[in-house]
PDB file of C-alpha atoms in Angstrom:
ATOM      1  CA  MET A   1      14.534 -10.293   1.367  1.00  0.00           C
ATOM      2  CA  ASN A   2      14.602  -9.680   5.040  1.00  0.00           C
ATOM      3  CA  SER A   3      12.740 -12.065   6.324  1.00  0.00           C
ATOM      4  CA  SER A   4      12.253 -10.071   9.954  1.00  0.00           C
ATOM      5  CA  LYS A   5      10.534  -7.568   8.047  1.00  0.00           C
ATOM      6  CA  LYS A   6       7.024  -7.850   7.152  1.00  0.00           C
ATOM      7  CA  TYR A   7       7.106  -6.319   3.397  1.00  0.00           C
ATOM      8  CA  TRP A   8       3.048  -4.854   4.134  1.00  0.00           C
ATOM      9  CA  GLU A   9       4.185  -2.857   7.417  1.00  0.00           C
ATOM     10  CA  SER A  10       5.355   0.695   6.998  1.00  0.00           C
ATOM     11  CA  SER A  11       7.881   1.982   9.576  1.00  0.00           C
ATOM     12  CA  HIS A  12       8.578   5.393   8.191  1.00  0.00           C
ATOM     13  CA  GLU A  13       9.473   7.638  10.584  1.00  0.00           C
ATOM     14  CA  ALA A  14       8.195  10.629   8.774  1.00  0.00           C
ATOM     15  CA  ILE A  15       4.630   9.955   8.700  1.00  0.00           C
ATOM     16  CA  PRO A  16       2.291  10.379  12.022  1.00  0.00           C
ATOM     17  CA  LEU A  17       1.821   7.434  13.929  1.00  0.00           C
ATOM     18  CA  GLN A  18      -2.280   7.578  13.012  1.00  0.00           C
ATOM     19  CA  THR A  19      -2.311   7.427   9.852  1.00  0.00           C
ATOM     20  CA  ARG A  20       1.013   4.966   9.359  1.00  0.00           C
ATOM     21  CA  THR A  21      -1.547   2.670  11.708  1.00  0.00           C
ATOM     22  CA  ILE A  22      -4.194   3.138   8.851  1.00  0.00           C
ATOM     23  CA  ILE A  23      -1.692   2.636   6.046  1.00  0.00           C
ATOM     24  CA  ASN A  24      -0.672  -0.488   7.362  1.00  0.00           C
ATOM     25  CA  GLU A  25      -4.400  -1.648   7.987  1.00  0.00           C
ATOM     26  CA  TYR A  26      -4.988  -1.536   4.347  1.00  0.00           C
ATOM     27  CA  LEU A  27      -1.589  -3.415   3.168  1.00  0.00           C
ATOM     28  CA  LEU A  28      -2.834  -6.090   5.180  1.00  0.00           C
ATOM     29  CA  SER A  29      -5.862  -6.019   3.843  1.00  0.00           C
ATOM     30  CA  LEU A  30      -4.065  -6.653   0.423  1.00  0.00           C
ATOM     31  CA  LYS A  31      -1.968  -9.248   1.490  1.00  0.00           C
ATOM     32  CA  LEU A  32      -5.037 -11.234   3.192  1.00  0.00           C
ATOM     33  CA  ALA A  33      -6.871 -10.598   0.150  1.00  0.00           C
ATOM     34  CA  ASN A  34      -3.948 -12.805  -1.305  1.00  0.00           C
ATOM     35  CA  LYS A  35      -2.119  -9.770  -3.460  1.00  0.00           C
ATOM     36  CA  ALA A  36       1.213 -10.081  -5.006  1.00  0.00           C
ATOM     37  CA  GLU A  37       4.159  -9.606  -2.579  1.00  0.00           C
ATOM     38  CA  ALA A  38       5.766  -6.868  -5.115  1.00  0.00           C
ATOM     39  CA  THR A  39       2.235  -5.246  -5.203  1.00  0.00           C
ATOM     40  CA  ILE A  40       2.158  -4.743  -1.764  1.00  0.00           C
ATOM     41  CA  SER A  41       5.439  -3.494  -1.822  1.00  0.00           C
ATOM     42  CA  LYS A  42       4.941  -0.705  -4.274  1.00  0.00           C
ATOM     43  CA  TYR A  43       1.766  -0.174  -3.091  1.00  0.00           C
ATOM     44  CA  ARG A  44       3.427   0.490   0.242  1.00  0.00           C
ATOM     45  CA  SER A  45       6.611   2.554  -1.601  1.00  0.00           C
ATOM     46  CA  ILE A  46       4.052   4.853  -3.152  1.00  0.00           C
ATOM     47  CA  LEU A  47       1.839   5.594   0.352  1.00  0.00           C
ATOM     48  CA  GLU A  48       5.189   6.591   1.663  1.00  0.00           C
ATOM     49  CA  ARG A  49       6.335   8.674  -0.316  1.00  0.00           C
ATOM     50  CA  PHE A  50       3.219  10.421  -0.680  1.00  0.00           C
ATOM     51  CA  PHE A  51       2.389  10.865   3.415  1.00  0.00           C
ATOM     52  CA  SER A  52       6.147  11.685   4.222  1.00  0.00           C
ATOM     53  CA  GLU A  53       5.914  14.410   1.323  1.00  0.00           C
ATOM     54  CA  CYS A  54       2.559  15.382   2.200  1.00  0.00           C
ATOM     55  CA  LEU A  55       2.103  18.717   4.238  1.00  0.00           C
ATOM     56  CA  PHE A  56      -0.498  18.195   7.286  1.00  0.00           C
ATOM     57  CA  LEU A  57      -2.258  21.189   8.232  1.00  0.00           C
TER      58      LEU A  57
END
């Protein structure tokens, strides 16, 4: 895994910055709760997919 990329941070450009900030705070809370890297990465992937495909009105 690339050590320069933080696995608990989303950098998905299709997600609005404010939403991405909230996602990153949630993912960081999982990291601080000592959840497994695979769990956090999976949650990040699911959230990125949902928020990048969701239409914001």
